[in-house]
């Protein structure tokens, strides 16, 4: 079931919300169990055949966590239990996500004709990472004892289950344990609806509308210089509005349940460097990779060469996490290289004189954005050959179409760029602070001025009216 | 009630009111002319024929329906009417399958036209999704059931078009809105139904249709790495089954309607490509073609034209933009031949023209 569908908005969400508050009257456990069951029901709509795998994964990781938290094991035994847990998770992920990729490469290398057909379970990358973090923290002794229903809800919680944000148990489970969350709170429901509406608008109006332009670069017809740029930029904005729209919807609907989800985006295309970009784009994944991969690898603690190696490894695996294809590996490698260059620049190049600061900022913003666009070409292309072909067209200004259609499309790109670069983001509009657990304070202080209520109601209505059939979120396939 | 609760109620009511206003706007302006022919506002038309046809069937007067794929898409209704003395409605859809064509034709036949002119390709009969799984063709809109009408009225995209048409109908704004209207930003850019997919007068015909392009496409599709695509989806039994369901079923159900069906004049290269790169596909097409001819001519309400073996057209590669799509000059010839009854297939020899085609294909030598 998609967030951007009538059954979800008009049936599933209101029913689950009403059931949650009704169960909350019976006690915290009843509400948590209701929400966990509803979440599994939601997952079943996306692929019922994968429900057993999800349930088994939750049970397996809870059992491993239980051993690490409850039992007094020797250090060696603890390491073995952790290795079993993480290894088991990665094995399942490997089989379901990477077996086909592995076999295709074996076939290419050894001219064999092996065949493997395994369907990718929806959301497996997200719920695997969420639970690996839990196990690692349990091993480190940073996890309190959690009841199974609360743990199960933490993993399966439907606003984040399919495409994140990647949640942290320390952040989420205490919220599920709070009894007051299970009482309806008009302010949170209102703010949640407004944020949900903004996300829905981003998806159905902005992302879906620009989608046809993407085919200019990535379609079957070789593009001209301008068409390649229009297509690549269209994808750049489509991906942002699609994924940040999804994240806003997840945050908004969770808020209706009284649960604050972490932010996933902070105007990434306003970034002034690649380091800055990764602090703004898919933030929950960046934090996961930093805390559970980059830092355990040694981070920047063993000299600059090791730091660059660690960065490259982290970004290569981050790329591969997105999908089992060489295009994602190259995308990760490219961003690893960008980050290395960025860190080296910061280290070796002296600070810019204040009088040139403005020009330097504009230059670094421009270079960062272009580097990101080049990366997205690999991310979106069907193959490395296709990506290189598109990039070649983008670098060849001798072939220009720029007819009436291209002019109109370029104008549309300018509108999207203006929104991404100049408009405030959702958390700025709503005063959403995940850490302080506050939202809409300023708006409440002004008693929600009528114009804001009506404008945000129009945004939600337009978002609902924009719903088209068969419009999945891009990140569902990861 | 707390202030927050009051605001929540206000927000929900405002959302509902906004949606209700959008529904009212879509109903009143009715961009597709689904409920009534345009009177209050200027009629505008879309090139998205799978959607637009649902409205055309309801809003236009016609006694003849013109159906086909991209090979029939550039005809002007006015030219069809001039050549054949009809009052036609063109419903051709690019890349359409027999299932789509049959479904749309069935909807049009509810308006009781006298005849159907059907440009019929063999490849439309390959297996395709059920009409309700077709994401491009809004089947419920044709059926005008609750789901279809609701999806039309509750559409934000349609609301944008409604607003645009509304603005275009305000006299002082008309010129500037008309100038800003284009197919990229708005889906209903045409003010004349005759212009749907019709080529403009200044269209570069020689630049688009020439032997160089036709031969380049031939070379491309016969490359060893691409040859497998020539036979993609072809399966004799499945195609016969689909032909019976989509063509024969419709013809049988409407004995009072005359079906003027024609096999279009592809370039000889289309056949030679199959001959050289995918002979099994060529055999399937020949067999299917023979079956179709025999079966169609069993019905007294069918007139079958076969233009595939007119050497003067099919061997002159300057008539083509690739191996199948012919120029508007040939469109005019097709109309003339339909009017004069030239190349009408004799009921006593339904496959005679196919045999002539086979001989031509066998004899043809490609000059690169």
mmCIF file of N, CA, C and O in Angstrom, chain A residues 88-161:
data_model
loop_
_atom_site.group_PDB
_atom_site.id
_atom_site.type_symbol
_atom_site.label_atom_id
_atom_site.label_comp_id
_atom_site.label_asym_id
_atom_site.label_seq_id
_atom_site.Cartn_x
_atom_site.Cartn_y
_atom_site.Cartn_z
ATOM 1 N N UNK A 88 24.140 -13.299 10.225
ATOM 2 C CA UNK A 88 22.840 -13.813 9.782
ATOM 3 C C UNK A 88 22.058 -12.757 9.011
ATOM 4 O O UNK A 88 21.485 -13.026 7.938
ATOM 5 N N UNK A 89 22.051 -11.534 9.553
ATOM 6 C CA UNK A 89 21.343 -10.436 8.867
ATOM 7 C C UNK A 89 21.933 -10.185 7.480
ATOM 8 O O UNK A 89 21.203 -10.028 6.496
ATOM 9 N N UNK A 90 23.266 -10.134 7.442
ATOM 10 C CA UNK A 90 23.916 -9.829 6.154
ATOM 11 C C UNK A 90 23.747 -10.982 5.166
ATOM 12 O O UNK A 90 23.636 -10.757 3.959
ATOM 13 N N UNK A 91 23.707 -12.198 5.701
ATOM 14 C CA UNK A 91 23.514 -13.358 4.822
ATOM 15 C C UNK A 91 22.139 -13.290 4.145
ATOM 16 O O UNK A 91 22.015 -13.474 2.922
ATOM 17 N N UNK A 92 21.121 -12.996 4.952
ATOM 18 C CA UNK A 92 19.761 -12.901 4.387
ATOM 19 C C UNK A 92 19.704 -11.765 3.363
ATOM 20 O O UNK A 92 19.176 -11.925 2.253
ATOM 21 N N UNK A 93 20.281 -10.625 3.748
ATOM 22 C CA UNK A 93 20.299 -9.484 2.822
ATOM 23 C C UNK A 93 21.057 -9.866 1.547
ATOM 24 O O UNK A 93 20.624 -9.552 0.428
ATOM 25 N N UNK A 94 22.174 -10.550 1.730
ATOM 26 C CA UNK A 94 22.993 -10.954 0.584
ATOM 27 C C UNK A 94 22.234 -11.872 -0.349
ATOM 28 O O UNK A 94 22.268 -11.700 -1.573
ATOM 29 N N UNK A 95 21.529 -12.844 0.240
ATOM 30 C CA UNK A 95 20.796 -13.802 -0.602
ATOM 31 C C UNK A 95 19.696 -13.081 -1.375
ATOM 32 O O UNK A 95 19.567 -13.230 -2.595
ATOM 33 N N UNK A 96 18.909 -12.300 -0.672
ATOM 34 C CA UNK A 96 17.743 -11.693 -1.324
ATOM 35 C C UNK A 96 18.106 -10.510 -2.221
ATOM 36 O O UNK A 96 17.427 -10.245 -3.201
ATOM 37 N N UNK A 97 19.167 -9.796 -1.862
ATOM 38 C CA UNK A 97 19.447 -8.579 -2.629
ATOM 39 C C UNK A 97 20.608 -8.736 -3.613
ATOM 40 O O UNK A 97 20.604 -8.119 -4.676
ATOM 41 N N UNK A 98 21.596 -9.551 -3.249
ATOM 42 C CA UNK A 98 22.822 -9.530 -4.054
ATOM 43 C C UNK A 98 23.135 -10.838 -4.793
ATOM 44 O O UNK A 98 24.090 -10.882 -5.566
ATOM 45 N N UNK A 99 22.326 -11.883 -4.552
ATOM 46 C CA UNK A 99 22.642 -13.167 -5.194
ATOM 47 C C UNK A 99 22.604 -13.036 -6.721
ATOM 48 O O UNK A 99 23.497 -13.533 -7.420
ATOM 49 N N UNK A 100 21.577 -12.355 -7.228
ATOM 50 C CA UNK A 100 21.437 -12.182 -8.677
ATOM 51 C C UNK A 100 22.612 -11.426 -9.264
ATOM 52 O O UNK A 100 23.149 -11.783 -10.323
ATOM 53 N N UNK A 101 23.037 -10.384 -8.556
ATOM 54 C CA UNK A 101 24.171 -9.557 -8.991
ATOM 55 C C UNK A 101 25.449 -10.395 -9.013
ATOM 56 O O UNK A 101 26.228 -10.352 -9.965
ATOM 57 N N UNK A 102 25.635 -11.187 -7.959
ATOM 58 C CA UNK A 102 26.821 -12.040 -7.849
ATOM 59 C C UNK A 102 26.862 -13.033 -9.011
ATOM 60 O O UNK A 102 27.888 -13.184 -9.683
ATOM 61 N N UNK A 103 25.734 -13.675 -9.252
ATOM 62 C CA UNK A 103 25.669 -14.686 -10.316
ATOM 63 C C UNK A 103 25.908 -14.036 -11.688
ATOM 64 O O UNK A 103 26.625 -14.591 -12.527
ATOM 65 N N UNK A 104 25.343 -12.845 -11.893
ATOM 66 C CA UNK A 104 25.537 -12.157 -13.185
ATOM 67 C C UNK A 104 27.020 -11.874 -13.412
ATOM 68 O O UNK A 104 27.533 -12.014 -14.538
ATOM 69 N N UNK A 105 27.729 -11.508 -12.336
ATOM 70 C CA UNK A 105 29.155 -11.223 -12.484
ATOM 71 C C UNK A 105 29.969 -12.499 -12.694
ATOM 72 O O UNK A 105 30.935 -12.497 -13.459
ATOM 73 N N UNK A 106 29.559 -13.562 -12.022
ATOM 74 C CA UNK A 106 30.226 -14.857 -12.253
ATOM 75 C C UNK A 106 30.043 -15.267 -13.707
ATOM 76 O O UNK A 106 30.996 -15.681 -14.382
ATOM 77 N N UNK A 107 28.823 -15.105 -14.190
ATOM 78 C CA UNK A 107 28.545 -15.450 -15.591
ATOM 79 C C UNK A 107 29.405 -14.630 -16.542
ATOM 80 O O UNK A 107 29.931 -15.149 -17.532
ATOM 81 N N UNK A 108 29.533 -13.338 -16.232
ATOM 82 C CA UNK A 108 30.316 -12.464 -17.109
ATOM 83 C C UNK A 108 31.794 -12.843 -17.078
ATOM 84 O O UNK A 108 32.475 -12.810 -18.105
ATOM 85 N N UNK A 109 32.284 -13.214 -15.901
ATOM 86 C CA UNK A 109 33.711 -13.519 -15.761
ATOM 87 C C UNK A 109 34.078 -14.882 -16.338
ATOM 88 O O UNK A 109 35.108 -15.036 -16.986
ATOM 89 N N UNK A 110 33.221 -15.862 -16.073
ATOM 90 C CA UNK A 110 33.583 -17.229 -16.445
ATOM 91 C C UNK A 110 32.740 -17.794 -17.588
ATOM 92 O O UNK A 110 32.775 -19.000 -17.848
ATOM 93 N N UNK A 111 31.981 -16.914 -18.242
ATOM 94 C CA UNK A 111 31.147 -17.329 -19.387
ATOM 95 C C UNK A 111 30.242 -18.495 -19.027
ATOM 96 O O UNK A 111 30.047 -19.417 -19.818
ATOM 97 N N UNK A 112 29.730 -18.493 -17.824
ATOM 98 C CA UNK A 112 28.783 -19.537 -17.406
ATOM 99 C C UNK A 112 27.366 -19.041 -17.664
ATOM 100 O O UNK A 112 27.161 -17.885 -18.051
ATOM 101 N N UNK A 113 26.408 -19.903 -17.447
ATOM 102 C CA UNK A 113 25.004 -19.520 -17.675
ATOM 103 C C UNK A 113 24.170 -19.839 -16.443
ATOM 104 O O UNK A 113 23.074 -20.370 -16.527
ATOM 105 N N UNK A 114 24.727 -19.508 -15.271
ATOM 106 C CA UNK A 114 23.989 -19.742 -14.030
ATOM 107 C C UNK A 114 22.802 -18.795 -13.963
ATOM 108 O O UNK A 114 22.847 -17.688 -14.506
ATOM 109 N N UNK A 115 21.771 -19.240 -13.298
ATOM 110 C CA UNK A 115 20.580 -18.388 -13.232
ATOM 111 C C UNK A 115 20.011 -18.424 -11.819
ATOM 112 O O UNK A 115 19.943 -19.482 -11.189
ATOM 113 N N UNK A 116 19.643 -17.256 -11.303
ATOM 114 C CA UNK A 116 18.999 -17.208 -9.994
ATOM 115 C C UNK A 116 17.925 -16.129 -10.042
ATOM 116 O O UNK A 116 18.164 -15.022 -10.512
ATOM 117 N N UNK A 117 16.733 -16.498 -9.614
ATOM 118 C CA UNK A 117 15.639 -15.524 -9.649
ATOM 119 C C UNK A 117 15.053 -15.408 -8.253
ATOM 120 O O UNK A 117 14.343 -16.294 -7.792
ATOM 121 N N UNK A 118 15.400 -14.331 -7.566
ATOM 122 C CA UNK A 118 14.897 -14.120 -6.209
ATOM 123 C C UNK A 118 14.267 -12.732 -6.156
ATOM 124 O O UNK A 118 14.894 -11.743 -6.542
ATOM 125 N N UNK A 119 13.020 -12.666 -5.683
ATOM 126 C CA UNK A 119 12.355 -11.365 -5.559
ATOM 127 C C UNK A 119 12.936 -10.611 -4.370
ATOM 128 O O UNK A 119 13.239 -11.208 -3.337
ATOM 129 N N UNK A 120 13.072 -9.295 -4.528
ATOM 130 C CA UNK A 120 13.617 -8.467 -3.446
ATOM 131 C C UNK A 120 12.496 -8.111 -2.472
ATOM 132 O O UNK A 120 11.543 -7.429 -2.839
ATOM 133 N N UNK A 121 12.602 -8.558 -1.208
ATOM 134 C CA UNK A 121 11.554 -8.199 -0.253
ATOM 135 C C UNK A 121 11.560 -6.683 0.000
ATOM 136 O O UNK A 121 12.622 -6.083 0.184
ATOM 137 N N UNK A 122 10.383 -6.105 0.009
ATOM 138 C CA UNK A 122 10.259 -4.651 0.184
ATOM 139 C C UNK A 122 10.864 -4.247 1.520
ATOM 140 O O UNK A 122 10.608 -4.885 2.546
ATOM 141 N N UNK A 123 11.682 -3.208 1.517
ATOM 142 C CA UNK A 123 12.190 -2.617 2.758
ATOM 143 C C UNK A 123 13.268 -3.416 3.455
ATOM 144 O O UNK A 123 13.703 -3.040 4.552
ATOM 145 N N UNK A 124 13.778 -4.499 2.840
ATOM 146 C CA UNK A 124 14.732 -5.370 3.550
ATOM 147 C C UNK A 124 16.015 -4.621 3.916
ATOM 148 O O UNK A 124 16.574 -4.831 4.994
ATOM 149 N N UNK A 125 16.455 -3.711 3.041
ATOM 150 C CA UNK A 125 17.684 -2.967 3.336
ATOM 151 C C UNK A 125 17.494 -2.107 4.579
ATOM 152 O O UNK A 125 18.410 -1.941 5.377
ATOM 153 N N UNK A 126 16.289 -1.554 4.723
ATOM 154 C CA UNK A 126 16.040 -0.650 5.850
ATOM 155 C C UNK A 126 15.916 -1.421 7.156
ATOM 156 O O UNK A 126 16.546 -1.077 8.149
ATOM 157 N N UNK A 127 15.109 -2.499 7.164
ATOM 158 C CA UNK A 127 14.929 -3.171 8.450
ATOM 159 C C UNK A 127 16.148 -3.989 8.848
ATOM 160 O O UNK A 127 16.369 -4.255 10.021
ATOM 161 N N UNK A 128 16.996 -4.354 7.883
ATOM 162 C CA UNK A 128 18.240 -5.039 8.231
ATOM 163 C C UNK A 128 19.200 -4.076 8.920
ATOM 164 O O UNK A 128 19.768 -4.380 9.967
ATOM 165 N N UNK A 129 19.366 -2.894 8.359
ATOM 166 C CA UNK A 129 20.292 -1.919 8.953
ATOM 167 C C UNK A 129 19.816 -1.482 10.341
ATOM 168 O O UNK A 129 20.606 -1.315 11.262
ATOM 169 N N UNK A 130 18.500 -1.265 10.473
ATOM 170 C CA UNK A 130 17.954 -0.852 11.752
ATOM 171 C C UNK A 130 18.334 -1.864 12.838
ATOM 172 O O UNK A 130 18.719 -1.499 13.950
ATOM 173 N N UNK A 131 18.251 -3.140 12.481
ATOM 174 C CA UNK A 131 18.485 -4.179 13.490
ATOM 175 C C UNK A 131 19.966 -4.436 13.719
ATOM 176 O O UNK A 131 20.371 -4.796 14.827
ATOM 177 N N UNK A 132 20.773 -4.242 12.689
ATOM 178 C CA UNK A 132 22.226 -4.377 12.900
ATOM 179 C C UNK A 132 22.687 -3.332 13.921
ATOM 180 O O UNK A 132 23.476 -3.625 14.825
ATOM 181 N N UNK A 133 22.185 -2.123 13.793
ATOM 182 C CA UNK A 133 22.540 -1.061 14.753
ATOM 183 C C UNK A 133 22.150 -1.491 16.165
ATOM 184 O O UNK A 133 22.900 -1.279 17.127
ATOM 185 N N UNK A 134 20.963 -2.086 16.282
ATOM 186 C CA UNK A 134 20.494 -2.547 17.601
ATOM 187 C C UNK A 134 21.459 -3.584 18.180
ATOM 188 O O UNK A 134 21.854 -3.512 19.347
ATOM 189 N N UNK A 135 21.888 -4.554 17.356
ATOM 190 C CA UNK A 135 22.771 -5.615 17.842
ATOM 191 C C UNK A 135 24.136 -5.056 18.249
ATOM 192 O O UNK A 135 24.685 -5.434 19.291
ATOM 193 N N UNK A 136 24.663 -4.157 17.418
ATOM 194 C CA UNK A 136 25.979 -3.586 17.730
ATOM 195 C C UNK A 136 25.910 -2.817 19.044
ATOM 196 O O UNK A 136 26.799 -2.933 19.902
ATOM 197 N N UNK A 137 24.843 -2.051 19.242
ATOM 198 C CA UNK A 137 24.702 -1.295 20.490
ATOM 199 C C UNK A 137 24.492 -2.228 21.672
ATOM 200 O O UNK A 137 24.974 -1.961 22.780
ATOM 201 N N UNK A 138 23.767 -3.314 21.442
ATOM 202 C CA UNK A 138 23.572 -4.293 22.520
ATOM 203 C C UNK A 138 24.925 -4.887 22.913
ATOM 204 O O UNK A 138 25.233 -5.061 24.093
ATOM 205 N N UNK A 139 25.754 -5.168 21.916
ATOM 206 C CA UNK A 139 27.095 -5.713 22.180
ATOM 207 C C UNK A 139 27.938 -4.697 22.965
ATOM 208 O O UNK A 139 28.690 -5.059 23.875
ATOM 209 N N UNK A 140 27.784 -3.425 22.604
ATOM 210 C CA UNK A 140 28.565 -2.384 23.272
ATOM 211 C C UNK A 140 28.026 -2.075 24.678
ATOM 212 O O UNK A 140 28.584 -1.268 25.401
ATOM 213 N N UNK A 141 26.898 -2.668 25.008
ATOM 214 C CA UNK A 141 26.309 -2.420 26.323
ATOM 215 C C UNK A 141 25.531 -1.124 26.380
ATOM 216 O O UNK A 141 25.300 -0.559 27.460
ATOM 217 N N UNK A 142 25.093 -0.641 25.206
ATOM 218 C CA UNK A 142 24.378 0.637 25.169
ATOM 219 C C UNK A 142 22.872 0.465 25.029
ATOM 220 O O UNK A 142 22.173 1.398 24.632
ATOM 221 N N UNK A 143 22.367 -0.724 25.307
ATOM 222 C CA UNK A 143 20.935 -0.959 25.107
ATOM 223 C C UNK A 143 20.308 -1.434 26.411
ATOM 224 O O UNK A 143 20.834 -2.343 27.072
ATOM 225 N N UNK A 144 19.188 -0.807 26.761
ATOM 226 C CA UNK A 144 18.436 -1.274 27.925
ATOM 227 C C UNK A 144 17.573 -2.450 27.479
ATOM 228 O O UNK A 144 17.426 -2.708 26.283
ATOM 229 N N UNK A 145 16.960 -3.147 28.408
ATOM 230 C CA UNK A 145 16.112 -4.278 28.043
ATOM 231 C C UNK A 145 14.803 -3.763 27.444
ATOM 232 O O UNK A 145 14.185 -2.857 27.998
ATOM 233 N N UNK A 146 14.428 -4.289 26.335
ATOM 234 C CA UNK A 146 13.179 -3.883 25.697
ATOM 235 C C UNK A 146 12.223 -5.058 25.649
ATOM 236 O O UNK A 146 12.648 -6.197 25.419
ATOM 237 N N UNK A 147 10.939 -4.768 25.801
ATOM 238 C CA UNK A 147 9.932 -5.833 25.657
ATOM 239 C C UNK A 147 9.783 -6.171 24.175
ATOM 240 O O UNK A 147 9.976 -5.303 23.301
ATOM 241 N N UNK A 148 9.436 -7.401 23.870
ATOM 242 C CA UNK A 148 9.324 -7.842 22.472
ATOM 243 C C UNK A 148 8.337 -6.996 21.663
ATOM 244 O O UNK A 148 8.660 -6.592 20.537
ATOM 245 N N UNK A 149 7.132 -6.687 22.190
ATOM 246 C CA UNK A 149 6.205 -5.885 21.364
ATOM 247 C C UNK A 149 6.792 -4.518 20.998
ATOM 248 O O UNK A 149 6.608 -4.043 19.876
ATOM 249 N N UNK A 150 7.501 -3.912 21.945
ATOM 250 C CA UNK A 150 8.091 -2.594 21.654
ATOM 251 C C UNK A 150 9.208 -2.724 20.629
ATOM 252 O O UNK A 150 9.353 -1.883 19.734
ATOM 253 N N UNK A 151 9.999 -3.799 20.760
ATOM 254 C CA UNK A 151 11.061 -4.013 19.783
ATOM 255 C C UNK A 151 10.464 -4.280 18.396
ATOM 256 O O UNK A 151 10.913 -3.725 17.388
ATOM 257 N N UNK A 152 9.450 -5.144 18.376
ATOM 258 C CA UNK A 152 8.817 -5.481 17.094
ATOM 259 C C UNK A 152 8.234 -4.228 16.441
ATOM 260 O O UNK A 152 8.347 -4.024 15.229
ATOM 261 N N UNK A 153 7.636 -3.367 17.256
ATOM 262 C CA UNK A 153 7.077 -2.134 16.705
ATOM 263 C C UNK A 153 8.188 -1.219 16.191
ATOM 264 O O UNK A 153 8.052 -0.602 15.127
ATOM 265 N N UNK A 154 9.290 -1.162 16.931
ATOM 266 C CA UNK A 154 10.422 -0.334 16.509
ATOM 267 C C UNK A 154 10.895 -0.743 15.096
ATOM 268 O O UNK A 154 11.171 0.098 14.246
ATOM 269 N N UNK A 155 10.923 -2.045 14.820
ATOM 270 C CA UNK A 155 11.396 -2.501 13.502
ATOM 271 C C UNK A 155 10.314 -2.320 12.442
ATOM 272 O O UNK A 155 10.590 -1.880 11.325
ATOM 273 N N UNK A 156 9.078 -2.653 12.806
ATOM 274 C CA UNK A 156 8.037 -2.729 11.765
ATOM 275 C C UNK A 156 7.212 -1.446 11.620
ATOM 276 O O UNK A 156 6.393 -1.380 10.698
ATOM 277 N N UNK A 157 7.421 -0.480 12.487
ATOM 278 C CA UNK A 157 6.601 0.736 12.533
ATOM 279 C C UNK A 157 6.332 1.258 11.105
ATOM 280 O O UNK A 157 7.251 1.665 10.399
ATOM 281 N N UNK A 158 5.094 1.226 10.676
ATOM 282 C CA UNK A 158 4.808 1.374 9.242
ATOM 283 C C UNK A 158 5.230 2.699 8.603
ATOM 284 O O UNK A 158 5.558 2.710 7.415
ATOM 285 N N UNK A 159 5.255 3.822 9.322
ATOM 286 C CA UNK A 159 5.696 5.030 8.616
ATOM 287 C C UNK A 159 7.118 4.928 8.061
ATOM 288 O O UNK A 159 7.446 5.566 7.068
ATOM 289 N N UNK A 160 7.977 4.103 8.711
ATOM 290 C CA UNK A 160 9.365 4.048 8.241
ATOM 291 C C UNK A 160 9.735 2.718 7.591
ATOM 292 O O UNK A 160 10.807 2.586 7.010
ATOM 293 N N UNK A 161 8.861 1.732 7.671
ATOM 294 C CA UNK A 161 9.252 0.349 7.350
ATOM 295 C C UNK A 161 9.773 0.166 5.924
ATOM 296 O O UNK A 161 10.757 -0.518 5.688
#
